[in-house]
mmCIF file with all atom_site columns, C-alpha atoms in Angstrom:
data_model
loop_
_atom_site.group_PDB
_atom_site.id
_atom_site.type_symbol
_atom_site.label_atom_id
_atom_site.label_alt_id
_atom_site.label_comp_id
_atom_site.label_asym_id
_atom_site.label_entity_id
_atom_site.label_seq_id
_atom_site.pdbx_PDB_ins_code
_atom_site.Cartn_x
_atom_site.Cartn_y
_atom_site.Cartn_z
_atom_site.occupancy
_atom_site.B_iso_or_equiv
_atom_site.pdbx_formal_charge
_atom_site.auth_seq_id
_atom_site.auth_comp_id
_atom_site.auth_asym_id
_atom_site.auth_atom_id
_atom_site.pdbx_PDB_model_num
ATOM 1   C CA . MET A 1 1   ? 64.649 134.653 92.233  1.00 57.00 ? 101 MET A CA 1
ATOM 2   C CA . ILE A 1 2   ? 65.159 137.683 94.464  1.00 53.00 ? 102 ILE A CA 1
ATOM 3   C CA . THR A 1 3   ? 63.540 139.923 91.849  1.00 55.00 ? 103 THR A CA 1
ATOM 4   C CA . THR A 1 4   ? 60.545 137.588 91.639  1.00 56.00 ? 104 THR A CA 1
ATOM 5   C CA . PHE A 1 5   ? 60.174 137.640 95.390  1.00 51.00 ? 105 PHE A CA 1
ATOM 6   C CA . LEU A 1 6   ? 60.417 141.430 95.651  1.00 51.00 ? 106 LEU A CA 1
ATOM 7   C CA . ILE A 1 7   ? 58.082 142.278 92.791  1.00 52.00 ? 107 ILE A CA 1
ATOM 8   C CA . ASN A 1 8   ? 55.349 139.758 93.360  1.00 52.00 ? 108 ASN A CA 1
ATOM 9   C CA . MET A 1 9   ? 55.263 140.059 97.150  1.00 52.00 ? 109 MET A CA 1
ATOM 10  C CA . GLU A 1 10  ? 54.266 143.674 96.574  1.00 53.00 ? 110 GLU A CA 1
ATOM 11  C CA . VAL A 1 11  ? 51.339 142.580 94.428  1.00 51.00 ? 111 VAL A CA 1
ATOM 12  C CA . LEU A 1 12  ? 50.217 139.737 96.690  1.00 49.00 ? 112 LEU A CA 1
ATOM 13  C CA . SER A 1 13  ? 51.369 141.024 100.070 1.00 53.00 ? 113 SER A CA 1
ATOM 14  C CA . VAL A 1 14  ? 47.916 140.615 101.611 1.00 51.00 ? 114 VAL A CA 1
ATOM 15  C CA . ASP A 1 15  ? 47.024 137.450 99.722  1.00 61.00 ? 115 ASP A CA 1
ATOM 16  C CA . PRO A 1 16  ? 47.601 133.994 101.210 1.00 67.00 ? 116 PRO A CA 1
ATOM 17  C CA . LEU A 1 17  ? 48.929 132.939 97.787  1.00 69.00 ? 117 LEU A CA 1
ATOM 18  C CA . ALA A 1 18  ? 52.053 134.952 98.604  1.00 73.00 ? 118 ALA A CA 1
ATOM 19  C CA . THR A 1 19  ? 53.288 131.761 100.257 1.00 81.00 ? 119 THR A CA 1
ATOM 20  C CA . ILE A 1 20  ? 53.617 130.242 96.776  1.00 79.00 ? 120 ILE A CA 1
ATOM 21  C CA . ILE A 1 21  ? 56.114 132.930 95.797  1.00 81.00 ? 121 ILE A CA 1
ATOM 22  C CA . LYS A 1 22  ? 58.200 132.201 98.867  1.00 83.00 ? 122 LYS A CA 1
ATOM 23  C CA . ALA A 1 23  ? 57.987 128.454 98.284  1.00 85.00 ? 123 ALA A CA 1
ATOM 24  C CA . ALA A 1 24  ? 59.017 128.748 94.623  1.00 87.00 ? 124 ALA A CA 1
ATOM 25  C CA . CYS A 1 25  ? 61.992 130.986 95.411  1.00 88.00 ? 125 CYS A CA 1
ATOM 26  C CA . VAL A 1 26  ? 63.174 128.840 98.311  1.00 92.00 ? 126 VAL A CA 1
ATOM 27  C CA . LEU A 1 27  ? 62.638 125.570 96.432  1.00 94.00 ? 127 LEU A CA 1
ATOM 28  C CA . ILE A 1 28  ? 64.447 126.631 93.247  1.00 94.00 ? 128 ILE A CA 1
ATOM 29  C CA . SER A 1 29  ? 67.297 128.372 95.064  1.00 95.00 ? 129 SER A CA 1
ATOM 30  C CA . GLY A 1 30  ? 67.628 125.556 97.586  1.00 96.00 ? 130 GLY A CA 1
ATOM 31  C CA . THR A 1 31  ? 67.602 122.921 94.846  1.00 97.00 ? 131 THR A CA 1
ATOM 32  C CA . ILE A 1 32  ? 70.362 124.681 92.934  1.00 97.00 ? 132 ILE A CA 1
ATOM 33  C CA . LEU A 1 33  ? 72.503 125.117 96.051  1.00 97.00 ? 133 LEU A CA 1
ATOM 34  C CA . LEU A 1 34  ? 71.932 121.510 97.172  1.00 97.00 ? 134 LEU A CA 1
ATOM 35  C CA . CYS A 1 35  ? 72.927 120.142 93.765  1.00 97.00 ? 135 CYS A CA 1
ATOM 36  C CA . TYR A 1 36  ? 75.940 122.450 93.614  1.00 97.00 ? 136 TYR A CA 1
ATOM 37  C CA . GLY A 1 37  ? 77.049 121.194 97.046  1.00 97.00 ? 137 GLY A CA 1
ATOM 38  C CA . LEU A 1 38  ? 76.561 117.551 96.063  1.00 97.00 ? 138 LEU A CA 1
ATOM 39  C CA . ALA A 1 39  ? 78.363 117.977 92.737  1.00 97.00 ? 139 ALA A CA 1
ATOM 40  C CA . VAL A 1 40  ? 81.336 119.712 94.394  1.00 97.00 ? 140 VAL A CA 1
ATOM 41  C CA . CYS A 1 41  ? 81.564 117.192 97.248  1.00 97.00 ? 141 CYS A CA 1
ATOM 42  C CA . LEU A 1 42  ? 81.458 114.263 94.826  1.00 97.00 ? 142 LEU A CA 1
ATOM 43  C CA . GLY A 1 43  ? 84.024 115.855 92.497  1.00 97.00 ? 143 GLY A CA 1
ATOM 44  C CA . HIS A 1 44  ? 81.624 116.164 89.585  1.00 97.00 ? 144 HIS A CA 1
ATOM 45  C CA . VAL A 1 45  ? 82.321 119.903 89.155  1.00 96.00 ? 145 VAL A CA 1
ATOM 46  C CA . GLU A 1 46  ? 85.018 122.354 90.176  1.00 94.00 ? 146 GLU A CA 1
ATOM 47  C CA . PRO A 1 47  ? 84.126 124.488 93.215  1.00 93.00 ? 147 PRO A CA 1
ATOM 48  C CA . TRP A 1 48  ? 84.633 127.768 91.292  1.00 92.00 ? 148 TRP A CA 1
ATOM 49  C CA . LEU A 1 49  ? 82.404 128.273 89.299  1.00 92.00 ? 149 LEU A CA 1
ATOM 50  C CA . PRO A 1 50  ? 80.460 125.700 87.320  1.00 96.00 ? 150 PRO A CA 1
ATOM 51  C CA . MET A 1 51  ? 77.448 126.431 85.174  1.00 95.00 ? 151 MET A CA 1
ATOM 52  C CA . ILE A 1 52  ? 74.332 125.650 87.180  1.00 96.00 ? 152 ILE A CA 1
ATOM 53  C CA . SER A 1 53  ? 73.323 122.922 84.733  1.00 94.00 ? 153 SER A CA 1
ATOM 54  C CA . ASP A 1 54  ? 76.705 121.213 85.187  1.00 95.00 ? 154 ASP A CA 1
ATOM 55  C CA . CYS A 1 55  ? 75.606 120.549 88.762  1.00 96.00 ? 155 CYS A CA 1
ATOM 56  C CA . ALA A 1 56  ? 72.672 118.472 87.491  1.00 94.00 ? 156 ALA A CA 1
ATOM 57  C CA . VAL A 1 57  ? 74.277 116.035 85.067  1.00 95.00 ? 157 VAL A CA 1
ATOM 58  C CA . GLU A 1 58  ? 75.561 113.167 87.220  1.00 96.00 ? 158 GLU A CA 1
ATOM 59  C CA . ALA A 1 59  ? 73.814 110.989 89.752  1.00 95.00 ? 159 ALA A CA 1
ATOM 60  C CA . PRO A 1 60  ? 72.834 111.552 92.507  1.00 96.00 ? 160 PRO A CA 1
ATOM 61  C CA . GLU A 1 61  ? 72.509 115.351 92.132  1.00 96.00 ? 161 GLU A CA 1
ATOM 62  C CA . LYS A 1 62  ? 70.515 115.151 88.911  1.00 96.00 ? 162 LYS A CA 1
ATOM 63  C CA . TYR A 1 63  ? 67.559 113.584 90.746  1.00 96.00 ? 163 TYR A CA 1
ATOM 64  C CA . PRO A 1 64  ? 66.819 116.331 93.291  1.00 97.00 ? 164 PRO A CA 1
ATOM 65  C CA . PHE A 1 65  ? 67.568 118.890 90.559  1.00 97.00 ? 165 PHE A CA 1
ATOM 66  C CA . ARG A 1 66  ? 64.873 117.449 88.315  1.00 97.00 ? 166 ARG A CA 1
ATOM 67  C CA . MET A 1 67  ? 62.322 117.210 91.079  1.00 97.00 ? 167 MET A CA 1
ATOM 68  C CA . GLY A 1 68  ? 63.044 120.623 92.608  1.00 97.00 ? 168 GLY A CA 1
ATOM 69  C CA . ILE A 1 69  ? 63.241 122.551 89.350  1.00 97.00 ? 169 ILE A CA 1
ATOM 70  C CA . VAL A 1 70  ? 60.113 120.964 87.858  1.00 97.00 ? 170 VAL A CA 1
ATOM 71  C CA . ILE A 1 71  ? 58.075 121.577 91.012  1.00 96.00 ? 171 ILE A CA 1
ATOM 72  C CA . GLY A 1 72  ? 59.550 125.087 91.217  1.00 95.00 ? 172 GLY A CA 1
ATOM 73  C CA . ALA A 1 73  ? 58.602 125.734 87.584  1.00 96.00 ? 173 ALA A CA 1
ATOM 74  C CA . PHE A 1 74  ? 55.044 124.646 88.346  1.00 96.00 ? 174 PHE A CA 1
ATOM 75  C CA . LEU A 1 75  ? 54.936 126.943 91.386  1.00 93.00 ? 175 LEU A CA 1
ATOM 76  C CA . LEU A 1 76  ? 56.289 129.848 89.329  1.00 92.00 ? 176 LEU A CA 1
ATOM 77  C CA . GLY A 1 77  ? 53.619 129.246 86.692  1.00 93.00 ? 177 GLY A CA 1
ATOM 78  C CA . PHE A 1 78  ? 50.965 129.106 89.407  1.00 91.00 ? 178 PHE A CA 1
ATOM 79  C CA . GLU A 1 79  ? 52.380 132.299 90.911  1.00 87.00 ? 179 GLU A CA 1
ATOM 80  C CA . VAL A 1 80  ? 52.247 134.060 87.520  1.00 90.00 ? 180 VAL A CA 1
ATOM 81  C CA . VAL A 1 81  ? 48.563 133.163 87.192  1.00 89.00 ? 181 VAL A CA 1
ATOM 82  C CA . ALA A 1 82  ? 47.884 134.277 90.781  1.00 84.00 ? 182 ALA A CA 1
ATOM 83  C CA . VAL A 1 83  ? 49.637 137.607 90.177  1.00 83.00 ? 183 VAL A CA 1
ATOM 84  C CA . TYR A 1 84  ? 47.648 138.048 86.960  1.00 86.00 ? 184 TYR A CA 1
ATOM 85  C CA . ASN A 1 85  ? 44.366 137.388 88.776  1.00 84.00 ? 185 ASN A CA 1
ATOM 86  C CA . GLY A 1 86  ? 45.289 139.880 91.501  1.00 78.00 ? 186 GLY A CA 1
ATOM 87  C CA . ASN A 1 87  ? 46.706 142.433 89.110  1.00 73.00 ? 187 ASN A CA 1
ATOM 88  C CA . ARG A 1 88  ? 44.381 142.698 86.105  1.00 71.00 ? 188 ARG A CA 1
ATOM 89  C CA . ALA A 1 89  ? 44.106 146.465 86.457  1.00 65.00 ? 189 ALA A CA 1
ATOM 90  C CA . PHE A 1 90  ? 47.591 146.949 84.978  1.00 68.00 ? 190 PHE A CA 1
ATOM 91  C CA . SER A 1 91  ? 47.558 147.436 81.240  1.00 65.00 ? 191 SER A CA 1
ATOM 92  C CA . ARG A 1 92  ? 50.240 144.855 80.540  1.00 73.00 ? 192 ARG A CA 1
ATOM 93  C CA . SER A 1 93  ? 48.958 142.082 82.789  1.00 82.00 ? 193 SER A CA 1
ATOM 94  C CA . ARG A 1 94  ? 48.069 139.734 79.898  1.00 87.00 ? 194 ARG A CA 1
ATOM 95  C CA . VAL A 1 95  ? 51.533 140.167 78.422  1.00 91.00 ? 195 VAL A CA 1
ATOM 96  C CA . CYS A 1 96  ? 52.986 139.284 81.828  1.00 90.00 ? 196 CYS A CA 1
ATOM 97  C CA . LEU A 1 97  ? 50.748 136.221 82.037  1.00 93.00 ? 197 LEU A CA 1
ATOM 98  C CA . PHE A 1 98  ? 51.938 135.033 78.613  1.00 95.00 ? 198 PHE A CA 1
ATOM 99  C CA . LEU A 1 99  ? 55.642 135.720 79.311  1.00 96.00 ? 199 LEU A CA 1
ATOM 100 C CA . GLY A 1 100 ? 55.556 134.210 82.794  1.00 95.00 ? 200 GLY A CA 1
ATOM 101 C CA . CYS A 1 101 ? 53.768 131.021 81.764  1.00 96.00 ? 201 CYS A CA 1
ATOM 102 C CA . LEU A 1 102 ? 56.108 130.412 78.822  1.00 98.00 ? 202 LEU A CA 1
ATOM 103 C CA . ALA A 1 103 ? 59.098 131.151 81.052  1.00 97.00 ? 203 ALA A CA 1
ATOM 104 C CA . SER A 1 104 ? 57.951 128.610 83.626  1.00 97.00 ? 204 SER A CA 1
ATOM 105 C CA . CYS A 1 105 ? 57.615 126.038 80.810  1.00 98.00 ? 205 CYS A CA 1
ATOM 106 C CA . GLY A 1 106 ? 61.196 126.835 79.785  1.00 98.00 ? 206 GLY A CA 1
ATOM 107 C CA . LEU A 1 107 ? 62.331 126.262 83.364  1.00 97.00 ? 207 LEU A CA 1
ATOM 108 C CA . GLY A 1 108 ? 60.441 122.973 83.424  1.00 97.00 ? 208 GLY A CA 1
ATOM 109 C CA . ILE A 1 109 ? 62.340 121.873 80.308  1.00 98.00 ? 209 ILE A CA 1
ATOM 110 C CA . VAL A 1 110 ? 65.629 122.740 82.041  1.00 97.00 ? 210 VAL A CA 1
ATOM 111 C CA . GLY A 1 111 ? 64.625 120.519 84.941  1.00 96.00 ? 211 GLY A CA 1
ATOM 112 C CA . VAL A 1 112 ? 63.474 117.591 82.827  1.00 96.00 ? 212 VAL A CA 1
ATOM 113 C CA . VAL A 1 113 ? 66.241 117.466 80.194  1.00 96.00 ? 213 VAL A CA 1
ATOM 114 C CA . ASN A 1 114 ? 69.842 117.847 81.338  1.00 94.00 ? 214 ASN A CA 1
ATOM 115 C CA . GLU A 1 115 ? 72.551 119.143 79.031  1.00 92.00 ? 215 GLU A CA 1
ATOM 116 C CA . LYS A 1 116 ? 74.210 115.743 78.674  1.00 93.00 ? 216 LYS A CA 1
ATOM 117 C CA . GLU A 1 117 ? 70.987 114.111 77.443  1.00 95.00 ? 217 GLU A CA 1
ATOM 118 C CA . ASP A 1 118 ? 70.045 116.743 74.859  1.00 96.00 ? 218 ASP A CA 1
ATOM 119 C CA . ASN A 1 119 ? 71.978 120.002 75.014  1.00 93.00 ? 219 ASN A CA 1
ATOM 120 C CA . PRO A 1 120 ? 69.980 121.871 72.310  1.00 95.00 ? 220 PRO A CA 1
ATOM 121 C CA . VAL A 1 121 ? 66.679 121.165 74.089  1.00 97.00 ? 221 VAL A CA 1
ATOM 122 C CA . HIS A 1 122 ? 68.136 121.986 77.515  1.00 96.00 ? 222 HIS A CA 1
ATOM 123 C CA . SER A 1 123 ? 69.778 125.189 76.247  1.00 93.00 ? 223 SER A CA 1
ATOM 124 C CA . SER A 1 124 ? 66.592 126.256 74.441  1.00 96.00 ? 224 SER A CA 1
ATOM 125 C CA . GLY A 1 125 ? 64.600 125.783 77.643  1.00 97.00 ? 225 GLY A CA 1
ATOM 126 C CA . ALA A 1 126 ? 67.159 127.841 79.569  1.00 95.00 ? 226 ALA A CA 1
ATOM 127 C CA . ALA A 1 127 ? 67.119 130.619 76.953  1.00 95.00 ? 227 ALA A CA 1
ATOM 128 C CA . VAL A 1 128 ? 63.309 130.740 76.978  1.00 97.00 ? 228 VAL A CA 1
ATOM 129 C CA . PHE A 1 129 ? 63.234 130.846 80.772  1.00 96.00 ? 229 PHE A CA 1
ATOM 130 C CA . PHE A 1 130 ? 65.900 133.510 81.226  1.00 94.00 ? 230 PHE A CA 1
ATOM 131 C CA . ALA A 1 131 ? 64.767 135.829 78.421  1.00 94.00 ? 231 ALA A CA 1
ATOM 132 C CA . LEU A 1 132 ? 61.035 135.652 79.057  1.00 96.00 ? 232 LEU A CA 1
ATOM 133 C CA . TYR A 1 133 ? 61.241 135.694 82.843  1.00 92.00 ? 233 TYR A CA 1
ATOM 134 C CA . ALA A 1 134 ? 63.604 138.673 82.726  1.00 91.00 ? 234 ALA A CA 1
ATOM 135 C CA . ALA A 1 135 ? 61.102 140.464 80.460  1.00 92.00 ? 235 ALA A CA 1
ATOM 136 C CA . TYR A 1 136 ? 58.329 139.494 82.888  1.00 91.00 ? 236 TYR A CA 1
ATOM 137 C CA . THR A 1 137 ? 60.207 140.955 85.860  1.00 87.00 ? 237 THR A CA 1
ATOM 138 C CA . VAL A 1 138 ? 60.956 144.210 84.026  1.00 87.00 ? 238 VAL A CA 1
ATOM 139 C CA . ILE A 1 139 ? 57.296 144.701 83.117  1.00 87.00 ? 239 ILE A CA 1
ATOM 140 C CA . MET A 1 140 ? 56.174 143.778 86.633  1.00 83.00 ? 240 MET A CA 1
ATOM 141 C CA . ALA A 1 141 ? 58.751 146.175 88.117  1.00 82.00 ? 241 ALA A CA 1
ATOM 142 C CA . TRP A 1 142 ? 57.331 148.887 85.873  1.00 81.00 ? 242 TRP A CA 1
ATOM 143 C CA . ASN A 1 143 ? 53.774 148.016 86.942  1.00 79.00 ? 243 ASN A CA 1
ATOM 144 C CA . VAL A 1 144 ? 54.757 148.345 90.595  1.00 77.00 ? 244 VAL A CA 1
ATOM 145 C CA . THR A 1 145 ? 56.087 151.853 89.927  1.00 79.00 ? 245 THR A CA 1
ATOM 146 C CA . LEU A 1 146 ? 52.596 152.825 88.781  1.00 78.00 ? 246 LEU A CA 1
ATOM 147 C CA . ASP A 1 147 ? 51.130 151.809 92.151  1.00 75.00 ? 247 ASP A CA 1
ATOM 148 C CA . PRO A 1 148 ? 50.951 154.914 94.371  1.00 79.00 ? 248 PRO A CA 1
ATOM 149 C CA . LYS A 1 149 ? 51.090 152.699 97.499  1.00 81.00 ? 249 LYS A CA 1
ATOM 150 C CA . SER A 1 150 ? 54.580 151.375 96.636  1.00 78.00 ? 250 SER A CA 1
ATOM 151 C CA . PRO A 1 151 ? 57.355 152.933 98.754  1.00 84.00 ? 251 PRO A CA 1
ATOM 152 C CA . ARG A 1 152 ? 60.098 154.662 96.724  1.00 84.00 ? 252 ARG A CA 1
ATOM 153 C CA . TRP A 1 153 ? 62.898 152.493 98.181  1.00 84.00 ? 253 TRP A CA 1
ATOM 154 C CA . SER A 1 154 ? 60.963 149.372 97.218  1.00 80.00 ? 254 SER A CA 1
ATOM 155 C CA . ILE A 1 155 ? 60.548 150.559 93.628  1.00 81.00 ? 255 ILE A CA 1
ATOM 156 C CA . ILE A 1 156 ? 64.254 151.391 93.319  1.00 87.00 ? 256 ILE A CA 1
ATOM 157 C CA . LEU A 1 157 ? 65.263 147.997 94.707  1.00 86.00 ? 257 LEU A CA 1
ATOM 158 C CA . LYS A 1 158 ? 62.963 146.127 92.314  1.00 82.00 ? 258 LYS A CA 1
ATOM 159 C CA . GLN A 1 159 ? 64.155 148.116 89.317  1.00 85.00 ? 259 GLN A CA 1
ATOM 160 C CA . ALA A 1 160 ? 67.796 147.608 90.302  1.00 89.00 ? 260 ALA A CA 1
ATOM 161 C CA . CYS A 1 161 ? 67.302 143.840 90.530  1.00 87.00 ? 261 CYS A CA 1
ATOM 162 C CA . ALA A 1 162 ? 65.635 143.778 87.114  1.00 87.00 ? 262 ALA A CA 1
ATOM 163 C CA . VAL A 1 163 ? 68.442 145.857 85.567  1.00 90.00 ? 263 VAL A CA 1
ATOM 164 C CA . VAL A 1 164 ? 71.177 143.667 87.084  1.00 93.00 ? 264 VAL A CA 1
ATOM 165 C CA . THR A 1 165 ? 69.425 140.575 85.723  1.00 91.00 ? 265 THR A CA 1
ATOM 166 C CA . TRP A 1 166 ? 69.283 142.048 82.206  1.00 91.00 ? 266 TRP A CA 1
ATOM 167 C CA . ILE A 1 167 ? 72.909 143.187 82.321  1.00 95.00 ? 267 ILE A CA 1
ATOM 168 C CA . ALA A 1 168 ? 73.959 139.678 83.386  1.00 94.00 ? 268 ALA A CA 1
ATOM 169 C CA . LEU A 1 169 ? 71.897 138.051 80.621  1.00 93.00 ? 269 LEU A CA 1
ATOM 170 C CA . LEU A 1 170 ? 73.098 140.414 77.894  1.00 94.00 ? 270 LEU A CA 1
ATOM 171 C CA . THR A 1 171 ? 76.697 139.913 79.017  1.00 96.00 ? 271 THR A CA 1
ATOM 172 C CA . LEU A 1 172 ? 76.157 136.158 79.031  1.00 93.00 ? 272 LEU A CA 1
ATOM 173 C CA . GLY A 1 173 ? 74.790 136.334 75.493  1.00 92.00 ? 273 GLY A CA 1
ATOM 174 C CA . GLY A 1 174 ? 77.749 138.367 74.283  1.00 93.00 ? 274 GLY A CA 1
ATOM 175 C CA . LEU A 1 175 ? 80.308 136.097 75.928  1.00 94.00 ? 275 LEU A CA 1
ATOM 176 C CA . ALA A 1 176 ? 78.635 132.922 74.667  1.00 90.00 ? 276 ALA A CA 1
ATOM 177 C CA . THR A 1 177 ? 80.340 133.445 71.303  1.00 90.00 ? 277 THR A CA 1
ATOM 178 C CA . ASP A 1 178 ? 83.515 131.918 72.802  1.00 92.00 ? 278 ASP A CA 1
ATOM 179 C CA . TRP A 1 179 ? 82.353 129.467 75.447  1.00 85.00 ? 279 TRP A CA 1
ATOM 180 C CA . GLY A 1 180 ? 85.802 128.017 76.146  1.00 87.00 ? 280 GLY A CA 1
ATOM 181 C CA . LYS A 1 181 ? 87.507 131.360 76.675  1.00 93.00 ? 281 LYS A CA 1
ATOM 182 C CA . TYR A 1 182 ? 84.758 132.971 78.772  1.00 93.00 ? 282 TYR A CA 1
ATOM 183 C CA . ARG A 1 183 ? 83.290 129.966 80.608  1.00 91.00 ? 283 ARG A CA 1
ATOM 184 C CA . THR A 1 184 ? 83.836 131.342 84.124  1.00 93.00 ? 284 THR A CA 1
ATOM 185 C CA . TYR A 1 185 ? 82.456 134.772 83.188  1.00 94.00 ? 285 TYR A CA 1
ATOM 186 C CA . ILE A 1 186 ? 79.439 133.106 81.611  1.00 94.00 ? 286 ILE A CA 1
ATOM 187 C CA . ALA A 1 187 ? 78.902 131.090 84.791  1.00 95.00 ? 287 ALA A CA 1
ATOM 188 C CA . VAL A 1 188 ? 79.083 134.267 86.906  1.00 95.00 ? 288 VAL A CA 1
ATOM 189 C CA . CYS A 1 189 ? 76.454 135.854 84.641  1.00 94.00 ? 289 CYS A CA 1
ATOM 190 C CA . GLU A 1 190 ? 74.227 132.775 84.900  1.00 94.00 ? 290 GLU A CA 1
ATOM 191 C CA . TRP A 1 191 ? 74.422 132.643 88.705  1.00 94.00 ? 291 TRP A CA 1
ATOM 192 C CA . THR A 1 192 ? 73.805 136.406 88.903  1.00 94.00 ? 292 THR A CA 1
ATOM 193 C CA . ALA A 1 193 ? 70.756 136.222 86.638  1.00 92.00 ? 293 ALA A CA 1
ATOM 194 C CA . THR A 1 194 ? 69.404 133.244 88.575  1.00 91.00 ? 294 THR A CA 1
ATOM 195 C CA . PHE A 1 195 ? 69.732 134.700 92.038  1.00 86.00 ? 295 PHE A CA 1
#
């Protein structure tokens, strides 16, 4: 979410649609943190460190999770289209549009179907979201480097966020071969890639 905010605010910094980026980041992050807090307080998950989806299985936390993540996915999709419309000069803007829209659909699936209801569908949605949105952020970070108006520190920060996200996702993928043994490490990777 931080990477999304940093990269796309650069593109839309003078556009009133930049508010959508802020709203999507705050809504998704806030929803996850709210559901984590509810799940911990109600004893549905251990305080350190559940998978994010584990915080959205039981009532009542599954209801705000569904609403917040689905609305957030819609806002992210809208934001991807807005960035595309404001950023068509970059050579890879159509690729970003495709990746970002599919990623927001994957996030929507995560919000609609929890892991207890249908784990393969939920996990597929999560994989689509994480992989495609990480690819989207890397390409957008690269596009920002091509903009001569971008300050050097801003470019380095965006690239660092994109690299950390990919390292977390690749580590998660490698550790997923033994879920039971590496569950906490996998959760750390998931939270890192998300925020």
